[in-house]
Tab-separated table of C-alpha atoms and ligand atoms in Angstrom:
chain	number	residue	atom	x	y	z
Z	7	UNK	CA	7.309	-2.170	-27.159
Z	8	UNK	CA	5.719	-4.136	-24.668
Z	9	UNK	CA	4.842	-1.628	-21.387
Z	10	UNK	CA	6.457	-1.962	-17.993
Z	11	UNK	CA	4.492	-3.927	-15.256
Z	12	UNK	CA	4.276	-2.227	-11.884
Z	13	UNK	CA	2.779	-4.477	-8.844
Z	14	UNK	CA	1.686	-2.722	-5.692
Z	15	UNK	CA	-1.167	-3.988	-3.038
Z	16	UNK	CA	-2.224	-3.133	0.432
Z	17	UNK	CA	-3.663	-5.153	3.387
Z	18	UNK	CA	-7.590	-5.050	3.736
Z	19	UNK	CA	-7.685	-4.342	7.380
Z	20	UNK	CA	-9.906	-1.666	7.948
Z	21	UNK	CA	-10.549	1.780	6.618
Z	22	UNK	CA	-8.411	3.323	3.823
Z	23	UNK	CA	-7.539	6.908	4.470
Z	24	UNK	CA	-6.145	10.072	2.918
Z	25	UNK	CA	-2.528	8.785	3.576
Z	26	UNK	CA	-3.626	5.048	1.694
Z	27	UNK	CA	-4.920	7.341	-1.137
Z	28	UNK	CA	-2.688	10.256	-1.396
Z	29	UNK	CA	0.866	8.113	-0.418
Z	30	UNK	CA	0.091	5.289	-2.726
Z	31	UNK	CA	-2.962	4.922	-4.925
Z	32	UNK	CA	-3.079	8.284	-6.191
Z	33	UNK	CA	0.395	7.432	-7.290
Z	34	UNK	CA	-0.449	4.710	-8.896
Z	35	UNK	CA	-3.492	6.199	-10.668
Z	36	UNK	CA	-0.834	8.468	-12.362
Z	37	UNK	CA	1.229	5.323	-13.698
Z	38	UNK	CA	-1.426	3.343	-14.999
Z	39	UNK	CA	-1.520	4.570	-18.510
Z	40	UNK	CA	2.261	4.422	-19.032
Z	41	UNK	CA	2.711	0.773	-17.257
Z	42	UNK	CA	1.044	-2.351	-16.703
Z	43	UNK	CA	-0.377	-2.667	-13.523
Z	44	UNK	CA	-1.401	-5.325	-11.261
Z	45	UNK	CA	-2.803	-3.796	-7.769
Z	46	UNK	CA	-3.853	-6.618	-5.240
Z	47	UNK	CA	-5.504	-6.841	-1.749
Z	48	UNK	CA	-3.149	-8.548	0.529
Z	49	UNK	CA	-5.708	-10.836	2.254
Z	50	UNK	CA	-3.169	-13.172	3.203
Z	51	UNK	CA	-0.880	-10.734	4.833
Z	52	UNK	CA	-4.211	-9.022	6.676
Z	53	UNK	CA	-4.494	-12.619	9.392
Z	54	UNK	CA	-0.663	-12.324	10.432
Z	55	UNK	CA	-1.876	-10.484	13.359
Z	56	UNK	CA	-5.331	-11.289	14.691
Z	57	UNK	CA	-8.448	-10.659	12.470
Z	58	UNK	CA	-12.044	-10.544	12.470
Z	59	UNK	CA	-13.208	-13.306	10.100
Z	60	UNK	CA	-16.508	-11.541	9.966
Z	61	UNK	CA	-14.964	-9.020	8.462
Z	62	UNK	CA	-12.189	-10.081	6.202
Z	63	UNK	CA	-14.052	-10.520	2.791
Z	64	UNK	CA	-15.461	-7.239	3.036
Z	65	UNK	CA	-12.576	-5.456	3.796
Z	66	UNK	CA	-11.016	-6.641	0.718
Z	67	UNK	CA	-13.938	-5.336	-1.252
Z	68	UNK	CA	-13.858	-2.604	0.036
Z	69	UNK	CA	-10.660	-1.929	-1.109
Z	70	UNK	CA	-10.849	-2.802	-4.043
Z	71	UNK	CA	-13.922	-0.673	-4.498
Z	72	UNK	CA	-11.413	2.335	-3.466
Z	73	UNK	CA	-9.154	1.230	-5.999
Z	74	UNK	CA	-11.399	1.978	-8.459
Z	75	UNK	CA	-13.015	5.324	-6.904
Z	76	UNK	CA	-10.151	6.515	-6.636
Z	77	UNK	CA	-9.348	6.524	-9.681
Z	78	UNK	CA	-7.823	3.115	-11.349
Z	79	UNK	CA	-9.489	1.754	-13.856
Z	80	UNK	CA	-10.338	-1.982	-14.026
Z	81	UNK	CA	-10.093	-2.137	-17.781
Z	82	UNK	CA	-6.537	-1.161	-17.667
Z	83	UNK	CA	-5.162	-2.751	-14.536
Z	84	UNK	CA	-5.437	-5.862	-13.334
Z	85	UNK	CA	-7.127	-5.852	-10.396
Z	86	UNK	CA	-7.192	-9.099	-7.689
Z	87	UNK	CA	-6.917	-10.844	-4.323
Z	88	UNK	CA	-4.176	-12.387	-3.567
Z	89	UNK	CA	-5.633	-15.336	-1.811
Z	90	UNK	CA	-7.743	-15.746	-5.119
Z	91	UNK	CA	-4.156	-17.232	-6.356
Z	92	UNK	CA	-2.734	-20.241	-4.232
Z	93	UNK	CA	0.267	-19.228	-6.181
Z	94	UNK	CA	1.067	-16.844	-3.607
Z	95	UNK	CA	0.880	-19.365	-0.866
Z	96	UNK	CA	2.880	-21.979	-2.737
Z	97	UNK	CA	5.586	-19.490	-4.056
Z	98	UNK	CA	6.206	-18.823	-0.115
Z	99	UNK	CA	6.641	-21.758	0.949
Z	100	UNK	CA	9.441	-23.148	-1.737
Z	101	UNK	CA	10.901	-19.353	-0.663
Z	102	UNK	CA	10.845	-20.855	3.023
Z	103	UNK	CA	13.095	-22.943	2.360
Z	104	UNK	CA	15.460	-20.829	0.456
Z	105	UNK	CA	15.551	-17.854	3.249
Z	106	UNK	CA	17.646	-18.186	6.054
Z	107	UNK	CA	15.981	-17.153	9.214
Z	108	UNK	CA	18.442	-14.743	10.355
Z	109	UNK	CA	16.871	-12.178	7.080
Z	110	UNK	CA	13.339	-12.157	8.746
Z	111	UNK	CA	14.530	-11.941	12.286
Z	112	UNK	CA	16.186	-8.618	11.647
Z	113	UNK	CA	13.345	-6.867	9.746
Z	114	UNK	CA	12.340	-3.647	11.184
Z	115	UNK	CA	8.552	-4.129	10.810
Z	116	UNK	CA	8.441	-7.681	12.248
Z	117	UNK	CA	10.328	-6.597	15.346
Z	118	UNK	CA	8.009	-3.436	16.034
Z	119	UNK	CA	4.841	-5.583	15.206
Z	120	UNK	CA	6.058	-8.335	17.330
Z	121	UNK	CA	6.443	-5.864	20.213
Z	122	UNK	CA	3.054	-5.194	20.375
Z	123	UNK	CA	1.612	-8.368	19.623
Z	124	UNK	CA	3.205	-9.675	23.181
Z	125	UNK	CA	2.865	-13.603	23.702
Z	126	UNK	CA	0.850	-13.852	20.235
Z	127	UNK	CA	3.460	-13.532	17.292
Z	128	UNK	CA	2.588	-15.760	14.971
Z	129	UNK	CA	4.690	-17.452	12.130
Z	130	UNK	CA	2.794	-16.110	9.998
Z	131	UNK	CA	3.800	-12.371	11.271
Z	132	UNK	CA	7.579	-13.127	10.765
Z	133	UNK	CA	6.825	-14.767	7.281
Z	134	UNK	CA	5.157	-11.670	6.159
Z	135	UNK	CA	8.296	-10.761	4.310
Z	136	UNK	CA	8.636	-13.629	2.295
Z	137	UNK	CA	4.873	-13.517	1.465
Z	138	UNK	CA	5.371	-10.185	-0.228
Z	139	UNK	CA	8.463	-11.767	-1.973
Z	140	UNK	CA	6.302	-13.997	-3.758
Z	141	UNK	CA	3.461	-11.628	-4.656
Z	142	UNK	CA	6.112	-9.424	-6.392
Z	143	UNK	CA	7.754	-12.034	-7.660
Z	144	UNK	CA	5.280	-14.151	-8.954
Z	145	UNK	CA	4.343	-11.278	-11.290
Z	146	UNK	CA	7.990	-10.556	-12.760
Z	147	UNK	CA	7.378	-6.604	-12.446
Z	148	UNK	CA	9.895	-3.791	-13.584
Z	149	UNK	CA	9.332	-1.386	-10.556
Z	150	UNK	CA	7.628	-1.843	-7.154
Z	151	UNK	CA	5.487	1.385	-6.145
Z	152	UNK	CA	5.564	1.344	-1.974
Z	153	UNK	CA	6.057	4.128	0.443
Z	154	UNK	CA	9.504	4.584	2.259
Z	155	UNK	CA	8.315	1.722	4.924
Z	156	UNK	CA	8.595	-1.209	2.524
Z	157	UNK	CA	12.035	-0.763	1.175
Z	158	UNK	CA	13.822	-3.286	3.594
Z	159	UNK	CA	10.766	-5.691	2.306
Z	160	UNK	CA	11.713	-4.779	-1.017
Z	161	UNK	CA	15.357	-5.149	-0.471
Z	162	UNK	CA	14.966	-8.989	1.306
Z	163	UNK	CA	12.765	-9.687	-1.902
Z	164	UNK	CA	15.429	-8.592	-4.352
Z	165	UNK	CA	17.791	-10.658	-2.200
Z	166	UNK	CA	15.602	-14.088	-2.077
Z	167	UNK	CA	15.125	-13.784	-6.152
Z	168	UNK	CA	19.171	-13.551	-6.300
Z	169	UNK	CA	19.806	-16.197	-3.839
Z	170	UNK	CA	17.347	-18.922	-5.762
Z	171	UNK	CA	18.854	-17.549	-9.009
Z	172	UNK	CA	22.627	-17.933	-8.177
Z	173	UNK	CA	21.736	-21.299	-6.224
Z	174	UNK	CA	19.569	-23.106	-8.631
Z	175	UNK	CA	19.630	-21.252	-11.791
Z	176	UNK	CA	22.702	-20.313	-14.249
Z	177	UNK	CA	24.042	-16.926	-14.755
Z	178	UNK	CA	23.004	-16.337	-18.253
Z	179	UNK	CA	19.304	-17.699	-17.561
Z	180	UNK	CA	18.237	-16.053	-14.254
Z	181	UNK	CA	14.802	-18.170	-13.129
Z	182	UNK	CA	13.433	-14.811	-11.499
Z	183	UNK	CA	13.845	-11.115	-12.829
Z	184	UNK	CA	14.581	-8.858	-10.121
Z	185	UNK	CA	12.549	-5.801	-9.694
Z	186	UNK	CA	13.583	-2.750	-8.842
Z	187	UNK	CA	11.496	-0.614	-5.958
Z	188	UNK	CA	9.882	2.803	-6.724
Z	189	UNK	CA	10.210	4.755	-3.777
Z	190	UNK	CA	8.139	7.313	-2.805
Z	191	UNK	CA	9.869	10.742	-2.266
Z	192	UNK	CA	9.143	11.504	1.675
Z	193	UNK	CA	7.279	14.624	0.600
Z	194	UNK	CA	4.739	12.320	-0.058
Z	195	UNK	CA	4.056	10.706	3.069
Z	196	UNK	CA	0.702	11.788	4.902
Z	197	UNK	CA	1.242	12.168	8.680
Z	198	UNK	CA	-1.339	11.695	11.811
Z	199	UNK	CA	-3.472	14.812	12.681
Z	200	UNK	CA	-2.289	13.971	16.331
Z	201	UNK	CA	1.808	13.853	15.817
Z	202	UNK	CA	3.344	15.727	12.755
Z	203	UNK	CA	6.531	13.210	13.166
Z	204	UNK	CA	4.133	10.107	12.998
Z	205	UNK	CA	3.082	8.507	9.329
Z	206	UNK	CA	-0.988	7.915	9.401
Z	207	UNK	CA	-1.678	5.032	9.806
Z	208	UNK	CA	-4.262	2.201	10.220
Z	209	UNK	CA	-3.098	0.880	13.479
Z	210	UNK	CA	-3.172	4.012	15.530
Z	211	UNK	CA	-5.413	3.406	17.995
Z	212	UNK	CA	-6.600	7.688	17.980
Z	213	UNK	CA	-9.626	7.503	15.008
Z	214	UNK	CA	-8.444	11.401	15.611
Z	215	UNK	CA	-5.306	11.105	13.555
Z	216	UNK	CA	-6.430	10.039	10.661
Z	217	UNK	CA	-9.059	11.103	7.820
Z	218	UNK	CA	-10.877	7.661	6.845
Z	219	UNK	CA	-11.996	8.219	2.800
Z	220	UNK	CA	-15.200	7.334	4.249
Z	221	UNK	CA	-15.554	10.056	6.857
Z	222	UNK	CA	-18.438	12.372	6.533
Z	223	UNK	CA	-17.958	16.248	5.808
Z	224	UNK	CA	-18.486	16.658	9.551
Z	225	UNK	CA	-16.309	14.088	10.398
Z	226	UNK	CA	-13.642	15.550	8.537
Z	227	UNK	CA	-14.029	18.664	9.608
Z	228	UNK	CA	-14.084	17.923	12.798
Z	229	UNK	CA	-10.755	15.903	12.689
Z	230	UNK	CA	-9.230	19.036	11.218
Z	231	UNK	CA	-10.717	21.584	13.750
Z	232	UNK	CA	-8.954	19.267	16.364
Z	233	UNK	CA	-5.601	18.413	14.600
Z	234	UNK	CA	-2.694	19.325	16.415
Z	235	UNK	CA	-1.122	23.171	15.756
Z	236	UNK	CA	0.999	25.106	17.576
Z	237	UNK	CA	0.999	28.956	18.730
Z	238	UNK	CA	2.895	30.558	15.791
Z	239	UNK	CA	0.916	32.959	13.439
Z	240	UNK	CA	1.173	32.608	9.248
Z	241	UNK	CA	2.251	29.043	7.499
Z	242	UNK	CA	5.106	27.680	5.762
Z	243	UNK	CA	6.608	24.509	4.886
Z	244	UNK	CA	9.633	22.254	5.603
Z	245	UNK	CA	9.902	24.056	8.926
Z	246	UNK	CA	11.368	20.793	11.538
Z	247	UNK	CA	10.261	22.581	14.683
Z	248	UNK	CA	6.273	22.397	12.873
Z	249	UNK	CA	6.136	19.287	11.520
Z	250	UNK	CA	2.505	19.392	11.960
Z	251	UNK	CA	2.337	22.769	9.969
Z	252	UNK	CA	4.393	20.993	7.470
Z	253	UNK	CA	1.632	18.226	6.929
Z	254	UNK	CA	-1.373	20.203	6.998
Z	255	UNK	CA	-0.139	22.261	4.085
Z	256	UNK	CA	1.173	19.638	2.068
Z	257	UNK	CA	-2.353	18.385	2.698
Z	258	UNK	CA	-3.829	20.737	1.160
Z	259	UNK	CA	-1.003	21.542	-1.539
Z	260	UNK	CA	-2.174	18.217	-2.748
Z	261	UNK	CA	-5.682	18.487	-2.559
Z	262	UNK	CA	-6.574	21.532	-3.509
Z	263	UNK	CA	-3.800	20.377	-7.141
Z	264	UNK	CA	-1.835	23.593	-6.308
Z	265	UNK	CA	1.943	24.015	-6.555
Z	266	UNK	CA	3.919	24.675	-3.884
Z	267	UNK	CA	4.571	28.653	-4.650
Z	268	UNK	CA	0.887	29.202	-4.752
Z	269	UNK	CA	0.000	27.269	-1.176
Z	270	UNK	CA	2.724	29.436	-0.247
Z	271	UNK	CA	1.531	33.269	-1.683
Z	272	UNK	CA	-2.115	31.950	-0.108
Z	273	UNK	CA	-1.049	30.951	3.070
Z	274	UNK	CA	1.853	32.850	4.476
Z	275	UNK	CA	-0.124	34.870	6.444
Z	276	UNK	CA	-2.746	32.458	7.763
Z	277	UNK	CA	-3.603	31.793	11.233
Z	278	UNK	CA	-4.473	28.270	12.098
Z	279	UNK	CA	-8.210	29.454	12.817
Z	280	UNK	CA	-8.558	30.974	8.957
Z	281	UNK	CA	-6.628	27.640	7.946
Z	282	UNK	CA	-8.138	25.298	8.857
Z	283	UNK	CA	-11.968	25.463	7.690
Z	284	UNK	CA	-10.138	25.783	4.183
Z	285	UNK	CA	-8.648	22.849	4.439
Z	286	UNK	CA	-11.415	20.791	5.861
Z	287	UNK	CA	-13.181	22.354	3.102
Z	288	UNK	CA	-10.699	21.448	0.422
Z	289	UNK	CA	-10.907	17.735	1.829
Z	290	UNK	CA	-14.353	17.759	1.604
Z	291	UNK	CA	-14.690	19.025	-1.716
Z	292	UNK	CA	-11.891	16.618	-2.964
Z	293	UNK	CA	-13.268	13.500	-1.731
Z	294	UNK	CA	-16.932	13.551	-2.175
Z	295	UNK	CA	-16.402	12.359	-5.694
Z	296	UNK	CA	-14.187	9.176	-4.274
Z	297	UNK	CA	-17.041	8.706	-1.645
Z	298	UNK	CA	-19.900	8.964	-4.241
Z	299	UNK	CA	-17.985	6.007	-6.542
Z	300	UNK	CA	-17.434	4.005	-3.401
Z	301	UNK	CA	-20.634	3.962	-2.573
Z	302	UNK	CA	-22.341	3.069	-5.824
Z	303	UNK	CA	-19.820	0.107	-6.218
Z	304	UNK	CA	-20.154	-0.939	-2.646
Z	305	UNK	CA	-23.838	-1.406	-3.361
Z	306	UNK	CA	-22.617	-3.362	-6.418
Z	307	UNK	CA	-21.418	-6.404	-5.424
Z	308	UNK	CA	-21.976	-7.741	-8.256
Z	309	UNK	CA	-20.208	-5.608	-10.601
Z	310	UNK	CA	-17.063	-5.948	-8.387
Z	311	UNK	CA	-16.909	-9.681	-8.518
Z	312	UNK	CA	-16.878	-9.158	-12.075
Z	313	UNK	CA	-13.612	-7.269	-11.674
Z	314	UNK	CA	-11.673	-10.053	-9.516
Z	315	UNK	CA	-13.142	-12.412	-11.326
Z	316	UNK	CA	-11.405	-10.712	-14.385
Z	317	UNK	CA	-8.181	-9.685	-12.583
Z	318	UNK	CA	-7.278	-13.096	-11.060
Z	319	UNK	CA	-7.883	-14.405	-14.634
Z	320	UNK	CA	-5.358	-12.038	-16.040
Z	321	UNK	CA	-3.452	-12.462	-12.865
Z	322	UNK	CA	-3.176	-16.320	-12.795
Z	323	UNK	CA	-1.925	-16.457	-16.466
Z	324	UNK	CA	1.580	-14.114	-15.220
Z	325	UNK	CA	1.837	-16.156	-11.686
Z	326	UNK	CA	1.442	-19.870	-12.520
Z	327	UNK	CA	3.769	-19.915	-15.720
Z	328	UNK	CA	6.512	-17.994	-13.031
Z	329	UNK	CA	5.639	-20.570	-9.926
Z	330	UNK	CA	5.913	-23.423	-12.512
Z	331	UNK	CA	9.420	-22.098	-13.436
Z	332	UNK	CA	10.784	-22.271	-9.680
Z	333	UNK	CA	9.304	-25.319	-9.322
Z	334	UNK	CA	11.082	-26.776	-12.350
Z	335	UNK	CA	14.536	-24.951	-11.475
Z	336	UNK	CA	13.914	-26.579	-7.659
Z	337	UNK	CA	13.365	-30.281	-9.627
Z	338	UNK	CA	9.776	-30.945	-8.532
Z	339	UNK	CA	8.021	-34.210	-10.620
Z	340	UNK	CA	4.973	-33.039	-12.634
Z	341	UNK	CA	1.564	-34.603	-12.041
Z	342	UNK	CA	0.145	-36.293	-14.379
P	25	LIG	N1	3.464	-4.934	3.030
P	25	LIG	C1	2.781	-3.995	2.171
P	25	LIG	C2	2.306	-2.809	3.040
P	25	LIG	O1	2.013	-2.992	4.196
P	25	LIG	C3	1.606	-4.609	1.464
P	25	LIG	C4	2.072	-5.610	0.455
P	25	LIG	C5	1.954	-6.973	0.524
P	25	LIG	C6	2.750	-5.309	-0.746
P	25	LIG	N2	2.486	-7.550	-0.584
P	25	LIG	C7	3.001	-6.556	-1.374
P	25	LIG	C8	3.166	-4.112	-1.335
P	25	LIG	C9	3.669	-6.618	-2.589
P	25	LIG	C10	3.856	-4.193	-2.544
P	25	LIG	C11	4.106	-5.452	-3.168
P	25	LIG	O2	2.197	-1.725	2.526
């Protein structure tokens, strides 16, 4: 039997950081042997807000040289950036004209991104939605890996594939298959070193709340020496009045690969100042391998256009065969 697909991406703007790796690509790391994958840079999605042109290409390999340090391997995925494919482009725009405004005004992440974009929202920026409908869609996957974030943009994509199915396909031949979304379990979420309640994230403006994968051992441990604590003595999880104590030992539950009991029995009776060089320890320890890989392909430009060259190959022969099928369902003349 033919494997599952999976199709996940993230935006190349900026750094990646423990939350990018241990909230999603770990995750997918662990599903590529059992599914197919396709993992993409979402270049297009990275100039909805304003971007540094200088800047843009090697953002996106830079992710996709973290892909593969951290762990995915090109062989087995398909590996690619999106704008490499004008069927992403295309796909959104026939999906335009399908979606009814009112479905993108009302999407959470538009309306907080439009907040603090002021006078400067683009189109583009309230589009963003129906972008990622086409990437997903494009590539008829089973399951959609994202964090907890992306399930209304999963949810609007499931409901554009129904709506162009019901209004220009039949019932027994749907045009698009409609993918279900792979939530992660909230346990998994990374939050800032700054605000326990807060996911990390790219676009805090405090460098102190998150841990770039590209930070140096002092760097890290610096960022952990600072990270927010509170007064109480000994740790323990799941404890809503310390989120932050709550994060920093999931943190390093997950990467020092112990269970829960045995963070637990180690910690209980840990003050923050015997705490926390083992964790910036731990974090050092766990991603000087990533940082070693990223490095050597960084320097190996070559080698990595060799991958996208590869992975929009393998790429374009899912997405064009799909965009040619809407296009055919919508009545479009071919060119001869
Ligand atoms: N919006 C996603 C994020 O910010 C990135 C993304 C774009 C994506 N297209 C996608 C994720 C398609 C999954 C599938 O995380």
């Amino acid at each position: 039997m033919a494997k599952q697909r999976i199709l996940s991406g993230i935006q190349p703007t900026g750094n990646l950081h423990l939350g990018n790796y241990l909230g999603a690509i770990r995750n997918w790391v662990e599903l590529q042997d059992q599914y197919d994958a396709f993992l993409f840079m979402a270049d297009l999605h990275a100039i909805t807000v304003p971007h540094d042109p200088q800047r843009l290409a090697d953002n996106t390999y830079k992710v996709a040289a973290t892909y593969i340090a951290c762990g995915i391997d090109p062989e087995q995925a398909t590996i690619f950036v999106q704008s490499h494919l004008s069927a992403h482009a295309e796909l959104a725009w026939l999906f335009n004209c399908i979606t009814p405004l009112n479905w993108l005004e009302r999407m959470i992440q538009f309306k907080e991104k439009a907040v603090k974009q002021g006078e400067n929202v683009s189109i583009g920026l309230l589009d963003y939605p129906v972008l990622q409908a086409a990437d997903i869609l494009l590539y008829e996957p089973d399951l959609v890996p994202v964090g907890e974030d992306q399930k209304q943009h999963l949810e609007l994509t499931r409901d554009i594939a129904a709506r162009l199915n019901f209004q220009y396909g039949s019932e027994d031949t749907p045009i698009l298959k409609v993918p279900e979304p792979m939530i992660r379990e909230a346990g998994a979420r990374v939050m800032s070193l700054t605000d326990g309640t807060k996911k990390m994230s790219k676009s805090d403006p405090s460098e102190q709340s998150r841990i770039d994968l590209t930070d140096s051992p002092e760097v890290i441990t610096k960022k952990i020496k600072r990270a927010k604590t509170d007064p109480e003595r000994g740790l323990w999880f799941d404890d809503p009045a310390r989120p932050e104590c709550h994060n920093l030992l999931g943190l390093y539950m997950v990467l020092s690969g112990q269970t829960k009991a045995a963070v637990v029995a180690e910690c209980q009776d840990m003050g923050w100042g015997q705490f926390k060089p083992l964790l910036a320890e731990t974090a050092v320890q766990a991603l000087a391998p990533i940082q070693a890989k990223f490095n050597a392909l960084m320097g190996d430009r070559a080698y990595l256009e060799q991958i996208l060259k590869t992975g929009q190959e393998k790429a374009a022969a899912v997405a064009y065969p799909t965009l040619a099928k809407v296009k055919d369902a919508l009545g479009f003349s071919h060119p001869v």
